PDB file of C-alpha atoms and ligand atoms in Angstrom:
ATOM      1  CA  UNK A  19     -79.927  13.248  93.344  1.00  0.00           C
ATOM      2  CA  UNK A  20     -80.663  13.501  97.227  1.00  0.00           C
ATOM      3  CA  UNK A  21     -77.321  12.539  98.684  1.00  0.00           C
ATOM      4  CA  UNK A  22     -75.836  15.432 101.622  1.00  0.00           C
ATOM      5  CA  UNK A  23     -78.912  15.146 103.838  1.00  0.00           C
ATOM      6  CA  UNK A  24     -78.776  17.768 106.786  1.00  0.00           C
ATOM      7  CA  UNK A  25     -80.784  15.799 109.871  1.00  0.00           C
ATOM      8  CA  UNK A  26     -82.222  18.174 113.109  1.00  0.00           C
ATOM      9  CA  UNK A  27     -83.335  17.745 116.220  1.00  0.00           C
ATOM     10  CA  UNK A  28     -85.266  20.528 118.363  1.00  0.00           C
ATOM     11  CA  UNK A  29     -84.427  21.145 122.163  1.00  0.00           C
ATOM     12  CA  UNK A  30     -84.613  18.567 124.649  1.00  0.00           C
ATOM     13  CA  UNK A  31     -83.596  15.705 122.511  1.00  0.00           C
ATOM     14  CA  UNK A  32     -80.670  15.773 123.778  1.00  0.00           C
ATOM     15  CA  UNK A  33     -82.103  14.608 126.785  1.00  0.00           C
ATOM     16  CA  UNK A  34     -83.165  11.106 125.659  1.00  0.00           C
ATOM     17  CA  UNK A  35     -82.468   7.992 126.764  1.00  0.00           C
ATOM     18  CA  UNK A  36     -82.040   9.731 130.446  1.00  0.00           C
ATOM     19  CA  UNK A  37     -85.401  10.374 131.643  1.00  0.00           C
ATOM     20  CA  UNK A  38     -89.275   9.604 130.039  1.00  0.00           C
ATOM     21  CA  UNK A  39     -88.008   6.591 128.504  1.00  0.00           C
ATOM     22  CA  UNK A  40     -91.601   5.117 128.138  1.00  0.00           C
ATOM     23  CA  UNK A  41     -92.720   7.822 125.870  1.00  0.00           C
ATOM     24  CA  UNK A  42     -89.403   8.336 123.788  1.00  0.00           C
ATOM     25  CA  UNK A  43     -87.446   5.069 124.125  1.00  0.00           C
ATOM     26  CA  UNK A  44     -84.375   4.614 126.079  1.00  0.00           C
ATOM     27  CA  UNK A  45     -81.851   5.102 123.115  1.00  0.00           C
ATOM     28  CA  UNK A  46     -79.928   8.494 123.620  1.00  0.00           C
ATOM     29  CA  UNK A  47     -79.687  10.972 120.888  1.00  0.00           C
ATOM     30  CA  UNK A  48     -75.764  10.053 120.129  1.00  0.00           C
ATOM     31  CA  UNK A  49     -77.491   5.802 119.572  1.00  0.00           C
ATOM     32  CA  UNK A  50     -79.792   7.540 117.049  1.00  0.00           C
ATOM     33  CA  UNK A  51     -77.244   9.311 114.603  1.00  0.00           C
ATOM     34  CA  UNK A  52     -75.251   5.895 115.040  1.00  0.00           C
ATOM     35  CA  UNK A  53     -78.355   4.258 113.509  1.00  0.00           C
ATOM     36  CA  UNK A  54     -78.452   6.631 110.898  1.00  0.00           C
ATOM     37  CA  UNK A  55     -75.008   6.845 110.416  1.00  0.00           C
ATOM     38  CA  UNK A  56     -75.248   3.132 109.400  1.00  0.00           C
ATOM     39  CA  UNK A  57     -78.432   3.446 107.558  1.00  0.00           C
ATOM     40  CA  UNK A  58     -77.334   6.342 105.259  1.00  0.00           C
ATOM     41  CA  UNK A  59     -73.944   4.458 104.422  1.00  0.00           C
ATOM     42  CA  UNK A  60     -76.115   1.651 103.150  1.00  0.00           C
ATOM     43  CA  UNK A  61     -77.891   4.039 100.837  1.00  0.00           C
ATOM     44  CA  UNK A  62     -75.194   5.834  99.655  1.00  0.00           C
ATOM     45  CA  UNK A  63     -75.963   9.209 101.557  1.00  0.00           C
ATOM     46  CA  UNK A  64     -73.811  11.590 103.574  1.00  0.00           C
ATOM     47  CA  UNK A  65     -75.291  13.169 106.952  1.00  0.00           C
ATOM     48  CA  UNK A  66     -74.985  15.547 108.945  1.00  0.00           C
ATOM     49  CA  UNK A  67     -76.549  15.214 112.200  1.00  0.00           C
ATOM     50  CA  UNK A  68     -77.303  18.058 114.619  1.00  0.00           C
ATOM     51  CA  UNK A  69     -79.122  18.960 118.243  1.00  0.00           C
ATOM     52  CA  UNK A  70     -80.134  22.627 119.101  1.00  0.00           C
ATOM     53  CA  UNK A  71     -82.166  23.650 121.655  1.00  0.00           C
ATOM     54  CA  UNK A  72     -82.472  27.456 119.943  1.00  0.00           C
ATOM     55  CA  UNK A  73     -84.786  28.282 117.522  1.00  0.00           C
ATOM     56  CA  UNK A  74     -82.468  30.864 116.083  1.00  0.00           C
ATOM     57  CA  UNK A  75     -79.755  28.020 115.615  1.00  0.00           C
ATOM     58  CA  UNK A  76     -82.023  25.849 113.679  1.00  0.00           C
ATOM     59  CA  UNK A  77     -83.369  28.757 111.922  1.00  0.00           C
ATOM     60  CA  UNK A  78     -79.631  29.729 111.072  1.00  0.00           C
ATOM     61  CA  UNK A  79     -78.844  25.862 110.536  1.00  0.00           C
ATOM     62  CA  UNK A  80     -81.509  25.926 107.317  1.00  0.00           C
ATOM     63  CA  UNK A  81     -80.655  28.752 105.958  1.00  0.00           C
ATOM     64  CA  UNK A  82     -77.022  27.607 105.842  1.00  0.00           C
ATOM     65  CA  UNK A  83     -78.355  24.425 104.282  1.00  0.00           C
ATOM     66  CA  UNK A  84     -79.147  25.759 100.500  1.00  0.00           C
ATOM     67  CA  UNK A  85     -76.547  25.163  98.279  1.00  0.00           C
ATOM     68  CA  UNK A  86     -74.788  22.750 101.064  1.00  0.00           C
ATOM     69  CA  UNK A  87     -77.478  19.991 101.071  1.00  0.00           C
ATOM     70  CA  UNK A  88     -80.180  18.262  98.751  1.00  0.00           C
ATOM     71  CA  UNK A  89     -82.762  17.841 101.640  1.00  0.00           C
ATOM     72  CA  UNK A  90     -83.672  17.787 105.578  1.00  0.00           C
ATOM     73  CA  UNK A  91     -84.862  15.512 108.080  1.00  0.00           C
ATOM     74  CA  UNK A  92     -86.284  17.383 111.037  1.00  0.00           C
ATOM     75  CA  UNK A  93     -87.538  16.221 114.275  1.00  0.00           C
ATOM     76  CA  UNK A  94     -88.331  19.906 115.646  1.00  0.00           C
ATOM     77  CA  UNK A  95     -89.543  18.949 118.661  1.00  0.00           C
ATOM     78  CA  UNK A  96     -92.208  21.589 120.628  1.00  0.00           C
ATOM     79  CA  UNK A  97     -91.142  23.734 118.259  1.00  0.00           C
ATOM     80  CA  UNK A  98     -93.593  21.625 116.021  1.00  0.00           C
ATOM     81  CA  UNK A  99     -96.160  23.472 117.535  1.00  0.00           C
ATOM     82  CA  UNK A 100     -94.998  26.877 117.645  1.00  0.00           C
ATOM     83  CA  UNK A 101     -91.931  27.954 115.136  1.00  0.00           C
ATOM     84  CA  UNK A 102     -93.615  30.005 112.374  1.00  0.00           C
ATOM     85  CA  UNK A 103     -89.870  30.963 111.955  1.00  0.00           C
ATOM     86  CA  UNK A 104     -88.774  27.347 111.639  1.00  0.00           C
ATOM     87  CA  UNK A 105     -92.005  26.751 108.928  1.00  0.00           C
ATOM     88  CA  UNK A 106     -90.617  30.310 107.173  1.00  0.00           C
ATOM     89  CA  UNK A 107     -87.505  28.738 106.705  1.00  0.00           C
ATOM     90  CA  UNK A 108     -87.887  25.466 105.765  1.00  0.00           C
ATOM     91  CA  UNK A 109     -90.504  26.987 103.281  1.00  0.00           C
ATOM     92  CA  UNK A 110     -87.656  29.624 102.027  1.00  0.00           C
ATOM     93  CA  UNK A 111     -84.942  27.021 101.543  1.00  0.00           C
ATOM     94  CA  UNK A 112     -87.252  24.525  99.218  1.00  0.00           C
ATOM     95  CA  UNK A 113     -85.755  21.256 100.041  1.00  0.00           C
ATOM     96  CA  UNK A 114     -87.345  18.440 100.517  1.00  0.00           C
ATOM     97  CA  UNK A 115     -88.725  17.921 104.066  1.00  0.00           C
ATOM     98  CA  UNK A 116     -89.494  14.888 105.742  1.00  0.00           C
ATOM     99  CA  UNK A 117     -91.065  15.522 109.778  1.00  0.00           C
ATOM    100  CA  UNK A 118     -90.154  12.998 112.182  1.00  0.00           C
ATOM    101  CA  UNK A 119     -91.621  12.651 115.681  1.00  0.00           C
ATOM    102  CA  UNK A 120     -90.495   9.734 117.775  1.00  0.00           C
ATOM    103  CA  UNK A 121     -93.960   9.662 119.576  1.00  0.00           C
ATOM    104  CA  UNK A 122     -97.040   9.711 118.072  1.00  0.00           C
ATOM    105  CA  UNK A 123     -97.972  13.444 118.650  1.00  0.00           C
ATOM    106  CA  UNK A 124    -101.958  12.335 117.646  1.00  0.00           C
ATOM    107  CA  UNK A 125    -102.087  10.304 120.881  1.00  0.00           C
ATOM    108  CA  UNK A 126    -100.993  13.117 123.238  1.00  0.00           C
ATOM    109  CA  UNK A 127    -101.937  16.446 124.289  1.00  0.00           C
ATOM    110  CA  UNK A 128    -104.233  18.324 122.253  1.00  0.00           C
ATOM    111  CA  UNK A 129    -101.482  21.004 121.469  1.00  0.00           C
ATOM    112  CA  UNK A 130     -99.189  18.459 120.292  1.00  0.00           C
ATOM    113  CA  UNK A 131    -101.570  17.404 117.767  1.00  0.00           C
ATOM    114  CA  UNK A 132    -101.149  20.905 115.223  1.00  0.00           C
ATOM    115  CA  UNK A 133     -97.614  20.916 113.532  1.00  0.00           C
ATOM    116  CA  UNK A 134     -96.629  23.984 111.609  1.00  0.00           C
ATOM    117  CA  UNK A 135     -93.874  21.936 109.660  1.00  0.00           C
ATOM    118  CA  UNK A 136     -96.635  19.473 108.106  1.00  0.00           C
ATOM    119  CA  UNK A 137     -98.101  21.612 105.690  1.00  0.00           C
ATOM    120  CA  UNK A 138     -94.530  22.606 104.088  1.00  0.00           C
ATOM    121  CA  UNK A 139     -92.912  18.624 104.687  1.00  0.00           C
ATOM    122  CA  UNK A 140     -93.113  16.110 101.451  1.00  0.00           C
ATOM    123  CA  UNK A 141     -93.895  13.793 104.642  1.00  0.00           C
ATOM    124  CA  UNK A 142     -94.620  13.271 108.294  1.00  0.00           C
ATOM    125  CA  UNK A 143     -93.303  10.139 110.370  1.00  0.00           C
ATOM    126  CA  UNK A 144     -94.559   9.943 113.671  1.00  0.00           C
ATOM    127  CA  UNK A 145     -95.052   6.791 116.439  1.00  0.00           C
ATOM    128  CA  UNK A 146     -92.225   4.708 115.513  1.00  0.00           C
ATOM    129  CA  UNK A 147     -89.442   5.795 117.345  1.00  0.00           C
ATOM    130  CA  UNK A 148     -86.166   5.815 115.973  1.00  0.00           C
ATOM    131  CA  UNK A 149     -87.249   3.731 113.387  1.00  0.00           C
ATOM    132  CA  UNK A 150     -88.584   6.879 111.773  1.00  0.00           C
ATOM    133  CA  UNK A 151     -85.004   8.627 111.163  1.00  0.00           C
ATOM    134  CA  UNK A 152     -83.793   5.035 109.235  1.00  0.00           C
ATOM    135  CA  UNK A 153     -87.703   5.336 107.516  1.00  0.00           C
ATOM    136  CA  UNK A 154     -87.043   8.748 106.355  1.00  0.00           C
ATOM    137  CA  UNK A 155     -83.776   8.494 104.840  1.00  0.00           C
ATOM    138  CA  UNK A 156     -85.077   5.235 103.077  1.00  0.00           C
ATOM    139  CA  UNK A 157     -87.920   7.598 101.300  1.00  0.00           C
ATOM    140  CA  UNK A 158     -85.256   9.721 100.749  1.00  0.00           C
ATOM    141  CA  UNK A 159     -83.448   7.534  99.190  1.00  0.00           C
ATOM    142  CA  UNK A 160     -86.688   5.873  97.102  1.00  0.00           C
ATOM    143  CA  UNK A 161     -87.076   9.325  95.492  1.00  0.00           C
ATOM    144  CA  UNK A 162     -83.449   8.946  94.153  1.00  0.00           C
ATOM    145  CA  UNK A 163     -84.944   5.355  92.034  1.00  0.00           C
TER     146      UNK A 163
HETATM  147  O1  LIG B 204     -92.145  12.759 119.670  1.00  0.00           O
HETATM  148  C1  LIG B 204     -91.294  13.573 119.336  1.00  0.00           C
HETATM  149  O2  LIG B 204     -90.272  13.280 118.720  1.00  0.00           O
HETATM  150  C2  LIG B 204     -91.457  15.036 119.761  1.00  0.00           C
HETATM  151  O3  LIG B 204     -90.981  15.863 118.698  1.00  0.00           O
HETATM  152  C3  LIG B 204     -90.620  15.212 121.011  1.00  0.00           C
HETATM  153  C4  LIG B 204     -90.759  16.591 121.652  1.00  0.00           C
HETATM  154  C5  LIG B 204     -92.216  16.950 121.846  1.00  0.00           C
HETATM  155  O4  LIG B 204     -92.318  18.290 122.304  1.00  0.00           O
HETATM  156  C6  LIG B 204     -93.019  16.827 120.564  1.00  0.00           C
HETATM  157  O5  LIG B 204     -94.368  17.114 120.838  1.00  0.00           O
HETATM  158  C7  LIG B 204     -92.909  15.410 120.007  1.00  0.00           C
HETATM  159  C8  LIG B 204     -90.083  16.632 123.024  1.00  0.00           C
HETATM  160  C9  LIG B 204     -88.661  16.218 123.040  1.00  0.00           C
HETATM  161  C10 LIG B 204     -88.224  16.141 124.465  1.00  0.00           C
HETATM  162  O6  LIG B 204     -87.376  15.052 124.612  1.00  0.00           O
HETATM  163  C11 LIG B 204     -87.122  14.614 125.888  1.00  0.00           C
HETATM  164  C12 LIG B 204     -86.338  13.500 125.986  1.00  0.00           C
HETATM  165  C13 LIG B 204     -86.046  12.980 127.211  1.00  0.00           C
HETATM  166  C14 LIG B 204     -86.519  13.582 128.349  1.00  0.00           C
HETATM  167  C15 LIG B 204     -87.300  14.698 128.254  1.00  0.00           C
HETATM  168  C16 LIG B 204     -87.597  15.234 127.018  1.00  0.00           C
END
């Protein structure tokens, strides 16, 4: 049963809602975990919701999660692009991954558009805003039927 789900965001999130609104909505990080807050109650799960802007931390965070929790939601952020440590870990840890990107990374800059989380993530959301932290811990959830 998928139940504790660990959820992470990369650095700069913590920025949202204050600046680039048009690209990554005007809710702020703290409105997101409300959302999923309130959509993991409905499905029976337990969060725990996080913000790091070190790769070390997250790193650290993952490792910490075996044994603690049955899978991840990640948002890494431009670390996406570049953690090979991030990708070691989450591939170390073998719990299920789902990749969230509020943007849709495929419509952007050409070095937004390789992830090194993909290849090791059951699945990718990306486009939908914060609609895709509620979406993930739905398929989350879905696995659990
Ligand atoms: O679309 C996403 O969720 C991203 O993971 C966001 C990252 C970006 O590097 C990825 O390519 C796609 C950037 C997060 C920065 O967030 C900010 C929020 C407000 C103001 C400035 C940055």
């Amino acid at each position: 049963m998928i139940k504790n789900i660990l959820i992470l965001n990369g650095p700069n999130l913590n920025m949202l809602g204050s600046r680039e609104n048009d690209i990554y909505g005007s809710d702020s990080l703290a409105d997101i975990e409300q959302m999923c807050k309130k959509k993991s109650g409905k499905n029976g799960q337990a969060i725990d919701f996080r913000q790091s802007n070190s790769e070390g931390e997250l790193v650290n965070w993952i490792q910490d999660a075996l044994g603690k929790f049955d899978a991840i939601i990640i948002n890494p952020a431009a670390y996406t692009h570049t953690s090979i440590a991030i990708h070691d870990a989450l591939k170390a840890v073998q719990l299920p991954v789902i990749e969230v990107h509020l943007s849709n990374i495929y419509k952007r800059e050409s070095f937004r558009h390789s992830s090194y989380i993909s290849m090791i993530a059951l699945g990718q959301i990306c486009g939908l805003g914060k609609t895709g932290y509620k979406l993930a811990l739905d398929a989350l959830a879905e696995l659990n039927k």
